[in-house]
Coordinates of C-alpha atoms in Angstrom, one line a residue:
M6 CA -278.1 14.3 197.3
F7 CA -282.1 13.9 197.0
N8 CA -283.2 12.2 200.0
P9 CA -287.2 12.1 200.1
D10 CA -287.3 11.6 203.7
L11 CA -285.1 14.9 204.2
H12 CA -286.4 17.1 201.4
S13 CA -290.1 17.6 201.7
V14 CA -289.1 21.2 200.6
P15 CA -286.2 21.9 198.1
T16 CA -283.1 23.7 199.4
E17 CA -282.7 26.8 197.8
S18 CA -280.3 25.9 194.9
A19 CA -282.6 23.0 194.1
Q20 CA -285.8 25.6 194.1
K21 CA -283.5 27.8 191.4
F22 CA -282.9 24.2 189.4
L23 CA -286.6 23.5 189.4
D24 CA -287.7 27.2 188.6
Q25 CA -285.4 27.1 185.5
I26 CA -286.9 23.7 184.5
R27 CA -290.4 25.0 184.9
A28 CA -289.7 28.4 183.0
A29 CA -288.2 26.6 180.0
D30 CA -290.3 25.6 177.0
G31 CA -288.3 22.4 176.6
L32 CA -285.0 20.5 177.6
I33 CA -282.4 18.7 176.0
I34 CA -280.9 16.4 178.3
A35 CA -277.5 14.9 177.4
S36 CA -275.4 12.4 179.4
P37 CA -272.3 10.3 179.2
E38 CA -272.8 6.5 179.5
Y39 CA -271.3 5.3 182.5
N40 CA -271.4 1.7 183.5
H41 CA -274.0 1.2 180.6
S42 CA -276.4 3.6 182.4
L43 CA -277.0 7.5 182.8
T44 CA -274.8 9.5 185.6
G45 CA -275.4 9.6 189.3
A46 CA -275.7 13.3 189.2
L47 CA -278.1 13.3 186.4
K48 CA -280.3 10.9 188.1
N49 CA -280.3 13.0 191.2
A50 CA -281.2 16.1 189.6
I51 CA -284.2 14.1 187.7
D52 CA -285.2 12.9 191.2
W53 CA -285.3 16.4 192.3
A54 CA -287.2 17.5 189.5
S55 CA -289.6 14.7 189.7
R56 CA -291.4 15.9 192.9
R57 CA -294.6 17.9 193.6
Y58 CA -293.7 21.2 195.9
N59 CA -295.9 23.7 197.2
N60 CA -298.8 22.3 195.4
Q61 CA -297.3 22.5 191.7
P62 CA -296.8 19.7 189.4
P63 CA -293.1 18.3 189.3
P64 CA -291.3 20.4 186.8
L65 CA -290.5 17.6 184.4
S66 CA -294.1 16.5 184.3
G67 CA -295.1 17.0 180.8
K68 CA -291.9 18.9 180.1
P69 CA -291.1 18.3 176.0
V70 CA -287.5 16.8 176.1
G71 CA -285.0 15.8 173.7
L72 CA -282.4 13.1 174.9
M73 CA -278.7 12.6 173.9
A74 CA -275.8 10.3 174.9
A75 CA -272.4 10.0 174.4
A76 CA -269.6 7.4 174.7
T77 CA -265.9 6.9 174.3
G78 CA -267.1 3.2 172.3
G79 CA -268.6 3.0 169.0
Y80 CA -272.3 2.5 170.1
G81 CA -272.7 6.1 171.5
G82 CA -274.2 5.7 174.5
V83 CA -277.1 3.6 173.6
R84 CA -277.4 1.7 176.8
G85 CA -277.2 4.8 179.0
Y86 CA -279.9 6.2 176.6
Q87 CA -282.1 3.5 177.1
H88 CA -281.9 4.0 180.8
L89 CA -282.3 7.8 180.1
R90 CA -285.7 7.3 178.3
D91 CA -287.0 5.1 181.0
V92 CA -286.3 7.2 183.7
A93 CA -287.9 9.9 181.3
F94 CA -290.9 7.5 181.2
G95 CA -291.1 7.4 185.1
T96 CA -291.0 10.8 185.5
N97 CA -293.9 11.9 182.7
M98 CA -291.3 13.5 180.6
Q99 CA -292.7 14.0 176.9
V100 CA -290.0 12.6 175.1
L101 CA -289.1 13.6 171.5
S102 CA -288.4 10.1 170.0
R103 CA -286.7 11.4 166.7
P104 CA -283.9 11.6 166.2
M105 CA -282.4 9.3 168.5
I106 CA -278.9 11.4 169.3
L107 CA -276.1 9.0 170.3
V108 CA -272.3 10.3 169.9
P109 CA -269.8 7.3 169.7
K110 CA -266.2 8.0 170.0
A111 CA -267.0 11.2 171.9
R112 CA -263.2 11.8 172.6
E113 CA -262.8 12.5 169.0
K114 CA -265.8 14.8 168.6
F115 CA -264.9 17.4 171.2
D116 CA -262.1 19.9 171.9
E117 CA -259.9 20.3 174.7
N118 CA -262.6 22.8 176.0
L119 CA -265.4 20.4 175.2
K120 CA -266.5 22.4 172.3
L121 CA -268.5 19.9 169.9
T122 CA -266.3 20.0 166.7
D123 CA -267.8 16.9 164.7
E124 CA -270.0 18.4 161.9
T125 CA -272.4 15.9 161.5
T126 CA -273.2 15.6 165.2
R127 CA -273.8 19.3 165.2
G128 CA -276.0 19.3 162.2
I129 CA -278.1 16.7 164.0
L130 CA -278.5 18.7 166.9
Q131 CA -279.1 22.0 165.1
D132 CA -282.0 20.3 163.1
F133 CA -283.4 18.7 166.3
V134 CA -283.5 22.2 168.1
K135 CA -285.5 23.6 165.1

């Protein structure tokens, strides 16, 4: 877990993660909605990548990012998506605003191997990546 009082330099695994973000042209961040918000694990990862280390800018600062949320209910994770947008704004990510990718009733749209099987959602994602 990220703790700014203990982590003035990244751990080895955190540094690898930060290097991968820095090397990417852009990111798609997807999260299930937990209790109307993003997951704690995702928030922890964002916290690591929101800091300046070795006189370099934070890896997420200015990074083009697409956001996606999913939920088992009919709203598709819209409340978690909004929290994720707020965190993205606070860390200076450049969020692509359209399309707003929400996946309602997620249990029906993925197979047992977590492969996305819903063609409509797949099409939206493919268009977004293009």
